[in-house]
Coordinates of C-alpha atoms in Angstrom, one line a residue:
M1 CA -20.6 23.2 5.0
E2 CA -24.3 22.7 4.5
Y3 CA -26.3 20.9 7.1
L4 CA -29.6 19.3 6.4
K5 CA -31.5 18.8 9.6
I6 CA -34.1 16.0 9.6
G7 CA -34.2 15.2 13.3
L8 CA -30.7 13.6 13.1
T9 CA -28.1 15.7 11.4
L10 CA -26.8 14.9 7.9
L11 CA -23.7 16.3 6.4
F12 CA -23.0 17.0 2.8
D13 CA -19.6 18.6 2.5
P14 CA -17.0 17.8 -0.3
L15 CA -15.5 14.9 1.7
S16 CA -18.9 13.3 2.2
L17 CA -20.0 13.9 -1.4
F18 CA -16.7 12.3 -2.6
F19 CA -17.3 9.1 -0.7
L20 CA -21.0 9.1 -1.8
A21 CA -19.7 9.2 -5.4
V22 CA -17.3 6.3 -4.8
I23 CA -20.1 4.2 -3.3
A24 CA -22.3 4.8 -6.3
L25 CA -19.5 4.2 -8.8
V26 CA -19.0 0.6 -7.5
S27 CA -22.5 -0.3 -6.2
V28 CA -24.5 0.5 -9.4
P29 CA -22.4 -1.8 -11.7
S30 CA -22.3 -4.5 -9.0
A31 CA -26.1 -4.4 -8.8
V32 CA -26.4 -4.8 -12.6
Y33 CA -24.0 -7.7 -12.3
A34 CA -26.1 -9.3 -9.6
I35 CA -29.0 -9.8 -12.1
G36 CA -27.1 -12.5 -13.9
Y37 CA -25.0 -13.7 -11.0
L38 CA -27.9 -14.6 -8.7
K39 CA -30.0 -16.1 -11.5
G40 CA -30.6 -19.9 -11.0
D41 CA -28.7 -20.2 -7.7
H42 CA -31.4 -19.3 -5.2
S43 CA -35.2 -19.6 -4.8
R44 CA -37.4 -16.6 -5.5
G45 CA -37.5 -15.8 -1.8
G46 CA -33.7 -16.2 -1.5
T47 CA -33.1 -13.9 -4.4
L48 CA -35.5 -11.3 -3.0
L49 CA -33.7 -11.4 0.4
A50 CA -30.3 -11.1 -1.4
W51 CA -31.5 -7.9 -3.2
S52 CA -33.0 -6.5 0.0
L53 CA -29.9 -7.0 2.0
M54 CA -27.7 -5.5 -0.7
A55 CA -29.9 -2.4 -1.0
A56 CA -29.9 -1.9 2.8
F57 CA -26.1 -2.4 2.9
V58 CA -25.5 0.3 0.3
L59 CA -27.8 2.7 2.1
S60 CA -26.1 2.1 5.4
M61 CA -22.7 2.9 3.8
A62 CA -24.2 6.1 2.4
L63 CA -25.5 7.0 5.9
V64 CA -22.1 6.4 7.4
V65 CA -20.4 9.0 5.2
T66 CA -23.2 11.6 5.5
A67 CA -23.9 11.3 9.2
G68 CA -23.5 14.7 10.9
N69 CA -23.2 13.5 14.5
A70 CA -21.4 10.7 16.2
F71 CA -24.5 9.0 17.5
L72 CA -26.0 8.6 14.0
F73 CA -22.6 7.6 12.7
L74 CA -22.3 4.8 15.2
V75 CA -25.9 3.6 14.4
A76 CA -25.1 3.6 10.6
W77 CA -21.7 1.9 11.3
E78 CA -23.3 -0.9 13.2
L79 CA -26.0 -1.3 10.6
M80 CA -23.4 -1.6 7.9
S81 CA -21.4 -4.2 9.9
L82 CA -24.5 -6.3 10.6
L83 CA -25.8 -6.2 7.1
S84 CA -22.4 -7.1 5.6
Y85 CA -22.2 -10.0 8.2
F86 CA -25.6 -11.4 6.9
L87 CA -24.3 -11.1 3.3
V88 CA -21.0 -12.9 4.2
V89 CA -23.0 -15.8 5.7
F90 CA -25.7 -15.7 3.0
D91 CA -24.6 -19.2 1.9
H92 CA -25.1 -20.4 5.5
K93 CA -25.1 -24.1 4.5
H94 CA -21.4 -23.7 3.7
E95 CA -19.2 -24.2 6.7
K96 CA -16.6 -21.8 5.4
S97 CA -19.2 -19.0 5.2
V98 CA -20.2 -19.4 8.8
K99 CA -16.6 -19.5 10.0
A100 CA -15.8 -16.4 7.9
G101 CA -18.9 -14.6 9.3
T102 CA -18.0 -15.4 12.9
I103 CA -14.4 -14.1 12.5
Y104 CA -15.7 -11.0 10.8
I105 CA -18.4 -10.1 13.3
V106 CA -16.0 -10.6 16.2
M107 CA -13.3 -8.4 14.7
T108 CA -15.7 -5.7 13.5
H109 CA -17.2 -5.4 17.0
I110 CA -13.8 -5.1 18.6
G111 CA -13.2 -2.2 16.2
T112 CA -16.6 -0.6 17.0
A113 CA -15.8 -0.8 20.7
F114 CA -12.6 1.2 20.2
I115 CA -14.5 3.8 18.1
T116 CA -17.3 4.1 20.7
A117 CA -14.7 4.6 23.5
A118 CA -13.0 7.4 21.5
F119 CA -16.3 9.1 20.8
L120 CA -17.3 8.9 24.5
I121 CA -14.0 10.5 25.5
I122 CA -14.6 13.4 23.1
F123 CA -18.2 13.7 24.2
K124 CA -16.9 14.2 27.8
Y125 CA -15.3 17.4 26.6
A126 CA -17.9 18.4 23.9
G127 CA -21.1 17.7 25.8
S128 CA -22.7 16.9 22.4
F129 CA -22.4 14.3 19.7
E130 CA -22.5 16.9 16.9
F131 CA -19.3 16.9 14.7
S132 CA -19.1 20.7 15.1
A133 CA -19.1 20.4 18.9
F134 CA -16.5 17.6 18.6
K135 CA -14.2 19.7 16.6
Q136 CA -14.5 22.7 18.9
A137 CA -13.9 20.5 22.0
C138 CA -10.8 18.9 20.4
L139 CA -9.1 22.4 20.1
S140 CA -8.8 22.6 23.9
M141 CA -8.4 18.8 24.7
P142 CA -5.2 17.9 26.6
G143 CA -2.5 16.5 24.3
N144 CA -2.2 13.1 26.2
I145 CA -6.0 12.6 25.9
K146 CA -5.7 13.3 22.2
D147 CA -3.0 10.7 21.9
I148 CA -5.3 8.1 23.5
V149 CA -8.2 9.1 21.2
F150 CA -6.0 8.8 18.2
I151 CA -4.9 5.3 19.1
F152 CA -8.5 4.2 19.7
L153 CA -9.6 5.6 16.4
L154 CA -6.7 4.1 14.5
I155 CA -7.4 0.6 16.0
G156 CA -11.2 1.0 15.5
F157 CA -11.1 2.1 11.9
G158 CA -8.0 0.1 11.1
T159 CA -9.9 -3.1 12.0
K160 CA -12.5 -2.3 9.4
A161 CA -10.0 -1.2 6.9
G162 CA -8.0 -4.4 7.3
I163 CA -4.6 -3.0 8.3
V164 CA -2.0 -5.5 9.5
P165 CA -2.2 -7.1 12.0
L166 CA -6.0 -6.4 12.3
H167 CA -6.6 -7.8 8.8
I168 CA -7.3 -11.4 9.9
W169 CA -11.0 -11.2 9.0
L170 CA -10.5 -9.9 5.5
P171 CA -9.1 -13.0 3.6
Y172 CA -12.0 -15.1 5.1
A173 CA -15.0 -12.7 4.6
H174 CA -14.4 -11.3 1.2
P175 CA -14.0 -14.6 -0.7
Q176 CA -17.0 -16.2 1.0
A177 CA -19.5 -13.4 0.2
P178 CA -21.3 -13.5 -3.2
S179 CA -19.0 -11.9 -5.8
H180 CA -21.0 -8.7 -6.3
I181 CA -21.0 -8.2 -2.5
S182 CA -17.2 -8.9 -2.4
S183 CA -16.9 -6.2 -5.0
I184 CA -18.8 -3.7 -2.8
M185 CA -17.1 -4.8 0.4
S186 CA -13.6 -4.6 -0.9
G187 CA -14.2 -1.7 -3.2
V188 CA -16.3 0.5 -0.9
M189 CA -17.0 -0.8 2.6
I190 CA -13.4 -0.9 3.8
K191 CA -13.0 2.7 2.4
T192 CA -15.6 3.9 4.9
A193 CA -12.9 3.3 7.5
I194 CA -10.5 5.6 5.6
Y195 CA -13.4 8.1 5.6
G196 CA -13.5 7.7 9.4
M197 CA -9.8 8.2 9.8
V198 CA -9.8 11.4 7.6
R199 CA -13.0 12.8 9.2
F200 CA -12.2 12.1 12.8
I201 CA -8.4 12.1 13.0
I202 CA -7.4 14.8 10.5
F203 CA -10.5 17.0 10.4
I204 CA -12.0 16.8 13.9
L205 CA -9.2 15.7 16.2
G206 CA -6.4 17.5 14.3
V207 CA -2.9 16.1 13.9
N208 CA -1.4 16.6 17.4
S209 CA 2.0 15.1 17.0
L210 CA 4.5 14.1 14.3
W211 CA 4.5 10.5 15.6
W212 CA 0.9 10.1 14.6
G213 CA 1.8 10.4 10.9
N214 CA 4.9 8.3 11.4
L215 CA 2.9 5.5 13.0
V216 CA 0.3 5.5 10.1
L217 CA 3.2 5.4 7.6
V218 CA 4.8 2.4 9.3
V219 CA 1.5 0.5 9.5
A220 CA 0.9 1.4 5.9
I221 CA 4.3 0.0 4.8
V222 CA 3.8 -3.3 6.7
S223 CA 0.2 -3.7 5.3
C224 CA 1.5 -3.1 1.8
L225 CA 4.3 -5.8 2.0
V226 CA 2.4 -8.4 4.1
G227 CA -0.7 -8.1 1.8
V228 CA 1.2 -8.5 -1.4
I229 CA 3.4 -11.3 -0.1
Y230 CA 0.5 -13.4 1.1
A231 CA -1.3 -12.6 -2.2
L232 CA 1.6 -14.0 -4.1
M233 CA 1.3 -17.3 -2.2
E234 CA -2.4 -17.6 -2.7
H235 CA -4.1 -20.0 -5.3
D236 CA -7.7 -19.1 -4.5
L237 CA -8.5 -16.3 -6.9
K238 CA -10.9 -14.4 -4.6
K239 CA -8.6 -14.8 -1.6
L240 CA -5.7 -13.5 -3.6
L241 CA -7.8 -10.4 -4.4
A242 CA -8.7 -10.1 -0.7
Y243 CA -5.0 -9.9 0.3
H244 CA -4.4 -7.3 -2.4
S245 CA -7.1 -5.2 -0.6
V246 CA -4.8 -5.3 2.5
E247 CA -1.9 -4.1 0.3
N248 CA -3.9 -1.3 -1.4
I249 CA -5.3 0.0 1.9
G250 CA -1.6 0.3 2.9
I251 CA -1.0 2.4 -0.3
I252 CA -3.9 4.6 0.5
L253 CA -2.7 5.1 4.0
L254 CA 0.8 6.0 2.7
G255 CA -0.9 9.1 1.2
V256 CA -3.0 9.8 4.4
G257 CA 0.0 9.3 6.7
A258 CA 2.3 11.5 4.5
S259 CA -0.3 14.2 4.6
M260 CA -0.4 14.0 8.5
V261 CA 3.4 14.3 8.6
F262 CA 3.4 17.3 6.2
I263 CA 0.6 19.0 8.2
K264 CA 2.7 18.8 11.4
M265 CA 5.9 19.9 9.5
G266 CA 4.0 23.0 8.4
N267 CA 4.0 22.2 4.7
P268 CA 0.4 22.7 3.7
V269 CA 1.0 22.4 -0.1
L270 CA 2.5 18.9 0.3
A271 CA -0.1 17.9 2.9
V272 CA -2.9 18.6 0.4
F273 CA -0.9 17.0 -2.4
A274 CA -0.3 13.8 -0.4
L275 CA -3.9 13.5 0.7
C276 CA -4.9 14.0 -3.0
A277 CA -2.7 11.0 -3.9
G278 CA -4.2 8.8 -1.2
L279 CA -7.8 9.7 -2.0
Y280 CA -7.0 9.2 -5.7
H281 CA -5.8 5.7 -5.0
L282 CA -8.9 5.1 -2.9
V283 CA -11.2 5.8 -5.8
N284 CA -9.0 3.9 -8.2
H285 CA -8.8 0.9 -6.0
A286 CA -12.6 0.9 -5.5
V287 CA -13.1 0.6 -9.2
F288 CA -10.4 -1.8 -10.3
K289 CA -10.8 -4.0 -7.3
G290 CA -14.5 -4.1 -7.8
L291 CA -13.8 -5.0 -11.4
L292 CA -11.4 -7.8 -10.4
F293 CA -13.9 -9.3 -7.9
L294 CA -16.6 -9.3 -10.5
G295 CA -14.2 -11.0 -13.0
A296 CA -13.3 -13.6 -10.4
G297 CA -17.1 -14.1 -9.7
A298 CA -17.6 -14.6 -13.5
V299 CA -14.9 -17.3 -13.5
Y300 CA -16.5 -19.0 -10.5
K301 CA -20.0 -18.8 -12.0
A302 CA -18.7 -20.5 -15.2
T303 CA -16.4 -23.1 -13.7
G304 CA -17.6 -23.6 -10.1
T305 CA -14.1 -23.2 -8.7
R306 CA -11.8 -20.4 -7.5
N307 CA -8.7 -22.6 -7.4
M308 CA -6.3 -21.4 -10.1
E309 CA -4.7 -24.8 -10.3
D310 CA -7.9 -26.1 -11.8
L311 CA -8.4 -23.4 -14.3
G312 CA -6.5 -22.2 -17.4
G313 CA -7.4 -21.6 -21.1
L314 CA -10.4 -19.4 -20.3
I315 CA -9.3 -16.6 -22.6
K316 CA -10.8 -18.5 -25.6
L317 CA -13.9 -19.6 -23.7
M318 CA -14.6 -16.4 -21.9
P319 CA -13.0 -13.6 -23.9
W320 CA -15.0 -10.7 -22.4
T321 CA -14.2 -11.8 -18.9
A322 CA -10.6 -12.3 -19.8
A323 CA -10.2 -8.9 -21.4
T324 CA -11.9 -6.9 -18.6
F325 CA -9.9 -8.9 -16.0
L326 CA -6.7 -8.0 -17.8
V327 CA -7.7 -4.3 -17.6
G328 CA -8.1 -4.6 -13.9
A329 CA -4.9 -6.6 -13.5
M330 CA -2.9 -3.9 -15.4
A331 CA -4.5 -1.1 -13.3
I332 CA -3.7 -2.8 -9.9
S333 CA -0.2 -3.5 -11.2
A334 CA 0.3 0.3 -11.7
L335 CA 0.9 0.0 -15.4
P336 CA 0.5 3.2 -17.4
P337 CA -1.7 4.8 -18.5
L338 CA -4.3 3.1 -16.3
S339 CA -5.6 4.6 -13.0
G340 CA -3.4 2.6 -10.6
F341 CA -0.3 4.0 -12.2
V342 CA -1.4 7.6 -11.8
S343 CA -2.2 7.4 -8.1
E344 CA 0.9 5.4 -7.1
W345 CA 3.0 7.7 -9.2
L346 CA 1.6 10.8 -7.3
T347 CA 2.2 9.0 -4.0
L348 CA 5.8 8.4 -4.9
Q349 CA 6.2 12.1 -5.9
A350 CA 4.7 13.2 -2.5
F351 CA 7.5 11.2 -0.8
F352 CA 10.2 12.5 -3.1
F353 CA 9.1 16.1 -2.7
G354 CA 8.8 15.5 1.1
A355 CA 12.3 14.0 1.2
L356 CA 13.7 17.0 -0.7
A357 CA 11.9 19.4 1.7
S358 CA 13.1 17.5 4.8
A359 CA 16.4 17.1 6.6
G360 CA 18.2 14.4 8.6
S361 CA 16.5 11.1 9.4
Y362 CA 13.3 12.2 7.8
K363 CA 14.9 12.4 4.4
I364 CA 15.9 8.7 4.8
F365 CA 12.5 7.7 6.3
L366 CA 10.4 9.2 3.4
S367 CA 12.8 7.7 0.9
V368 CA 12.4 4.3 2.4
C369 CA 8.6 4.7 2.2
A370 CA 9.0 5.5 -1.5
A371 CA 11.2 2.5 -2.0
M372 CA 8.8 0.2 -0.2
L373 CA 5.9 1.5 -2.4
A374 CA 8.0 0.7 -5.5
L375 CA 8.8 -2.8 -4.2
T376 CA 5.1 -3.4 -3.6
G377 CA 4.2 -2.3 -7.1
G378 CA 6.7 -4.8 -8.5
L379 CA 5.5 -7.7 -6.4
A380 CA 1.8 -6.8 -7.3
A381 CA 2.7 -6.9 -11.0
S382 CA 4.3 -10.4 -10.5
C383 CA 1.2 -11.6 -8.7
F384 CA -1.2 -10.6 -11.4
V385 CA 1.0 -12.1 -14.1
K386 CA 0.4 -15.3 -12.2
A387 CA -3.3 -14.7 -11.6
F388 CA -4.0 -13.9 -15.2
G389 CA -1.6 -16.3 -16.8
I390 CA -2.6 -19.4 -14.7
T391 CA -6.3 -18.6 -14.9
F392 CA -6.8 -17.5 -18.5
L393 CA -3.9 -18.7 -20.6
A394 CA -2.5 -22.1 -21.8
M395 CA -4.7 -25.1 -21.7
P396 CA -7.6 -25.9 -19.2
R397 CA -6.5 -28.1 -16.3
S398 CA -9.9 -29.6 -15.4
D399 CA -13.1 -30.6 -17.1
R400 CA -14.8 -27.7 -15.3
A401 CA -12.5 -25.2 -17.1
R402 CA -12.9 -27.0 -20.4
E403 CA -16.7 -26.7 -20.2
A404 CA -16.7 -23.0 -19.2
K405 CA -18.9 -20.6 -21.1
E406 CA -19.0 -16.8 -21.2
V407 CA -21.3 -15.2 -18.6
S408 CA -24.6 -13.4 -19.1
L409 CA -25.2 -10.0 -20.7
S410 CA -25.8 -8.2 -17.4
M411 CA -22.5 -9.6 -15.9
K412 CA -20.6 -8.7 -19.1
S413 CA -22.1 -5.1 -19.1
A414 CA -21.0 -4.5 -15.5
L415 CA -17.5 -5.8 -16.3
V416 CA -17.2 -3.5 -19.4
A417 CA -18.5 -0.5 -17.5
M418 CA -16.0 -1.0 -14.7
S419 CA -13.2 -1.4 -17.2
I420 CA -14.2 1.9 -18.9
F421 CA -14.2 3.7 -15.5
T422 CA -10.7 2.3 -14.9
V423 CA -9.4 3.7 -18.1
I424 CA -11.1 7.1 -17.6
L425 CA -9.7 7.5 -14.1
G426 CA -6.3 7.1 -15.6
L427 CA -6.6 9.4 -18.6
A428 CA -8.7 12.1 -16.8
A429 CA -6.1 12.6 -14.0
S430 CA -5.9 16.4 -14.4
V431 CA -9.7 16.7 -13.8
M432 CA -9.6 14.3 -10.9
I433 CA -6.8 16.2 -9.2
K434 CA -8.8 19.5 -9.3
I435 CA -11.7 17.7 -7.6
L436 CA -9.5 16.0 -5.0
V437 CA -7.8 19.3 -4.1
V438 CA -11.2 20.6 -3.0
V439 CA -11.9 17.4 -1.0
S440 CA -8.4 17.4 0.6
G441 CA -8.8 21.1 1.5
C442 CA -12.1 20.3 3.2
A443 CA -10.6 17.4 5.1
T444 CA -7.4 19.1 6.3
G445 CA -8.9 22.6 6.9
I446 CA -6.2 24.1 4.6
E447 CA -7.2 26.9 2.3
T448 CA -6.5 25.7 -1.2
S449 CA -7.9 28.5 -3.3
G450 CA -4.4 29.9 -3.8
M451 CA -2.9 26.6 -4.7
S452 CA -2.6 25.6 -8.4
F453 CA -2.4 21.9 -8.9
T454 CA -2.3 20.3 -12.3
L455 CA -0.8 17.0 -13.1
N456 CA 2.3 18.4 -14.6
N457 CA 3.5 21.0 -12.2
F458 CA 3.9 18.3 -9.5
T459 CA 5.9 15.9 -11.5
L460 CA 9.5 14.8 -11.2
A461 CA 11.7 16.8 -13.6
P462 CA 14.9 15.0 -14.5
Q463 CA 16.1 18.1 -16.3
P464 CA 14.8 21.6 -16.3
G465 CA 12.0 22.1 -18.8
T466 CA 11.2 18.4 -19.1
Y467 CA 8.4 16.5 -17.4
L468 CA 6.4 13.3 -17.6
S469 CA 2.7 13.2 -17.9
V470 CA -0.1 10.6 -18.4
P471 CA -1.2 12.0 -21.8
L472 CA 2.4 11.9 -23.0
I473 CA 2.9 8.3 -21.7
T474 CA -0.4 7.4 -23.4
L475 CA 0.7 8.8 -26.7
A476 CA 4.1 7.0 -26.3
L477 CA 2.3 3.7 -25.6
I478 CA 0.0 4.2 -28.6
F479 CA 3.0 5.0 -30.8
A480 CA 4.9 1.9 -29.5
A481 CA 1.8 -0.3 -30.1
G482 CA 1.4 1.1 -33.6
A483 CA 5.1 0.5 -34.4
G484 CA 4.9 -3.0 -33.0
L485 CA 1.8 -3.8 -35.1
A486 CA 3.5 -2.4 -38.2
L487 CA 6.6 -4.6 -37.6
V488 CA 4.4 -7.7 -37.1
R489 CA 2.5 -6.9 -40.4
T490 CA 5.6 -6.2 -42.4
G491 CA 7.5 -9.2 -41.0
R492 CA 4.6 -11.7 -41.1
K493 CA 6.0 -13.6 -44.1
R494 CA 9.2 -14.3 -42.2
V495 CA 7.4 -15.9 -39.2
C496 CA 7.6 -19.7 -39.1
E497 CA 4.8 -21.5 -37.4
G498 CA 5.3 -24.9 -35.8
K499 CA 4.2 -27.1 -32.9
T500 CA 4.9 -26.1 -29.4
W501 CA 7.9 -28.0 -28.1
G502 CA 8.6 -28.8 -24.5
C503 CA 11.6 -30.8 -23.3
G504 CA 11.5 -33.2 -26.3
Y505 CA 7.7 -33.6 -26.3
Y506 CA 5.3 -32.3 -28.9
D507 CA 2.1 -33.7 -27.6
L508 CA 1.9 -31.4 -24.6
D509 CA -1.1 -31.5 -22.2
S510 CA -2.1 -29.4 -19.2
R511 CA 0.1 -31.5 -16.9
T512 CA 3.2 -30.0 -18.4
E513 CA 2.0 -26.4 -17.8
Y514 CA 3.5 -24.0 -15.3
T515 CA 1.4 -24.0 -12.2
A516 CA 0.6 -21.3 -9.6
T517 CA 2.7 -23.2 -7.0
A518 CA 5.7 -23.2 -9.3
F519 CA 5.2 -19.6 -10.2
S520 CA 5.3 -18.5 -6.6
K521 CA 8.2 -20.7 -5.6
P522 CA 11.0 -18.0 -6.1
F523 CA 9.0 -15.6 -3.9
R524 CA 8.3 -18.3 -1.4
I525 CA 12.0 -18.9 -1.0
A526 CA 12.9 -15.2 -1.0
F527 CA 10.4 -14.4 1.8
S528 CA 10.8 -17.7 3.6
F529 CA 12.0 -15.9 6.8
F530 CA 8.5 -14.5 7.1
L531 CA 6.3 -17.1 5.4
R532 CA 8.0 -20.1 7.1
P533 CA 7.0 -22.6 4.3
Y534 CA 6.6 -26.3 4.8
S535 CA 5.5 -29.2 2.5
K536 CA 3.7 -32.5 2.7
T537 CA 4.1 -35.4 0.4
E538 CA 1.9 -38.4 0.0
K539 CA 2.9 -41.5 -2.0
I540 CA 0.5 -44.3 -3.0
R541 CA 2.5 -47.4 -4.0
E542 CA 1.5 -50.4 -5.9
S543 CA 4.7 -52.0 -4.7
F544 CA 8.0 -50.9 -3.0
Y545 CA 9.5 -50.0 -6.4
H546 CA 6.4 -48.7 -8.2
V547 CA 4.7 -45.5 -7.1
K548 CA 1.1 -45.2 -8.3
S549 CA 0.6 -41.6 -7.5
F550 CA 2.6 -38.8 -5.8
K551 CA 1.0 -35.8 -4.1
Y552 CA 3.1 -32.8 -3.1
E553 CA 1.6 -29.8 -1.2
V554 CA 3.3 -26.6 0.0
F555 CA 1.9 -24.5 2.8
T556 CA 3.0 -21.3 4.5
T557 CA 2.7 -20.6 8.2
P558 CA -0.1 -18.1 9.1
V559 CA 2.2 -16.0 11.3
F560 CA -0.4 -13.6 12.7
R561 CA -3.0 -16.3 13.4
R562 CA -0.5 -18.6 15.0
Y563 CA 1.5 -16.2 17.1
I564 CA -1.0 -13.5 17.9
Y565 CA -4.6 -14.6 17.6
E566 CA -4.4 -18.2 18.7
P567 CA -2.5 -17.4 21.9
A568 CA -5.0 -14.6 22.7
L569 CA -7.9 -17.0 22.0
N570 CA -6.4 -19.7 24.2
L571 CA -5.9 -17.2 27.0
I572 CA -9.5 -16.1 26.8
V573 CA -10.7 -19.7 26.9
K574 CA -8.5 -20.5 29.9
T575 CA -9.7 -17.4 31.7
A576 CA -13.3 -18.4 30.9
H577 CA -12.7 -21.9 32.3
A578 CA -11.1 -20.4 35.5
M579 CA -14.0 -18.0 35.9
K580 CA -16.4 -20.9 35.6
R581 CA -15.4 -22.1 39.0
I582 CA -17.0 -19.2 40.8
Q583 CA -20.3 -20.1 39.1
P584 CA -21.1 -23.5 40.7
G585 CA -24.9 -23.3 40.2
S586 CA -25.7 -23.2 44.0
I587 CA -28.1 -20.5 45.2
H588 CA -26.4 -20.6 48.6
V589 CA -23.1 -19.6 47.1
Y590 CA -24.7 -16.7 45.1
I591 CA -26.4 -15.4 48.3
A592 CA -23.0 -15.5 50.0
Y593 CA -21.5 -13.4 47.1
I594 CA -24.3 -10.8 47.6
F595 CA -23.7 -10.8 51.4
V596 CA -20.0 -10.3 51.0
T597 CA -20.5 -7.5 48.4
I598 CA -23.0 -5.7 50.7
L599 CA -20.6 -6.1 53.6
A600 CA -17.7 -4.7 51.6
L601 CA -19.8 -1.7 50.5
V602 CA -20.9 -1.0 54.1
I603 CA -17.3 -1.1 55.3
F604 CA -15.7 0.9 52.6
M605 CA -18.6 3.3 51.9
G606 CA -17.7 6.9 52.5
R607 CA -13.9 6.2 52.8
P608 CA -11.7 8.5 50.6

């Protein structure tokens, strides 16, 4: 490691440099996008403030991943949280922004409190805030204290990452922030929490028990499924993407948790491989989720709405936005040969190889993890069929969608750049894995110079001598596309064209189109045990026999808010009301409190 001392220690090891690269990869295109996005929406002073906050926000994230001691890390962490809060409430005239910001700032400070408590416990043994002293102290720390520190760190960083059930702030904050900030928050900021987990749990604290990895895997599976199920029900385009961030943080943690399990099992090769898969999905998600948020922002800028039920038909009016959004949708759906496919595929292989190398219940547990990841991928693909189909295909469902126009050059440039990054990260997998092996070796403390990882020597081999690889899949897809094009060209004369027919009608309009609500109905029924759906109808009658209009709305129960957060909030409010009784506002009562306290101290002072 190289340490650069400038009063407060900075750290530039492979792990820090990797996260710095991820920050730059998303922040630079988002800044270019902001040139067009902010134009015309704010005064000159407001625009200058937005740029200043964004620059400070990016610098604070860079400081988080390069801080070399815990004190500087906490200062940077708090700066990052406060600056992102100001960006969430930037549109402070909007009530939803204020509510989102309030929820976010409360949750992020709960997380910071747990991180601070964990650091103070380690400081008690280290006597210094330097990471090197922390690592040395953790070697001799009692096991039960390590367990407490691990739980504190998992809650603290898990709150920022948005793991279930600590994800409550994420679907509020990300949609309300300006879209280029949503891109950075979802693409990068929540990844600083993954940095924290890897740096402080795996590298500094060291994996003390097998149950640590098991717990991370269980949390990851729950986050994957809950995130994607809620995303399927969502009609707000940016909120849908926010729930997918919960899901993808779960996928990243599947790699991190598997690495922790393999470390404790004494399988260093698989530990490095699993962490490579997790970090690979981290950078992939940063890019394609950033791209999707920028695409959603372009739709919002052009139409003034994020509600998919009011959109449709944008592929003809906004072809650049539609094409780049499709690239992001395919990547997040893990379709080959794009980036999301490669990292999810590697994560699946880590579980399969882990199951083969394990025995007993672990073989079943790791197989279940793989099955849940596959289920998540299928549900995500369904969700983005809905998101792209309802938003960009068929006919516009509102005047705002009909009048939409393609966005400015700076916004289009950022969308195209992020799309290119998404493709490159899929096709250049072999290069990426070599880089990630170095990063994973640094994070786990495992010597990787003797390990030879390429994309193909860690693939499933159905038969000896055969293997699957991204280049081969790419060639196969290109061949299939070419064959399909040739068939279309040769068979063009046999194609008959006619009017679209629907249930006996030829003059179809947008009211006969498939809606987002209709699309999600099968999933709403399938997961009704968890979503607890209910509906509301409203009829406006001209007379008893003639209904003028009929309104039908479907809702799902916010399980975590209703059964965890609202009871906890009610308890806090009741406790506060009860405590209010001991504060009557009388100076005589307060003097009596002081007298009783002094008397108690005199009586009990010196007693063992």
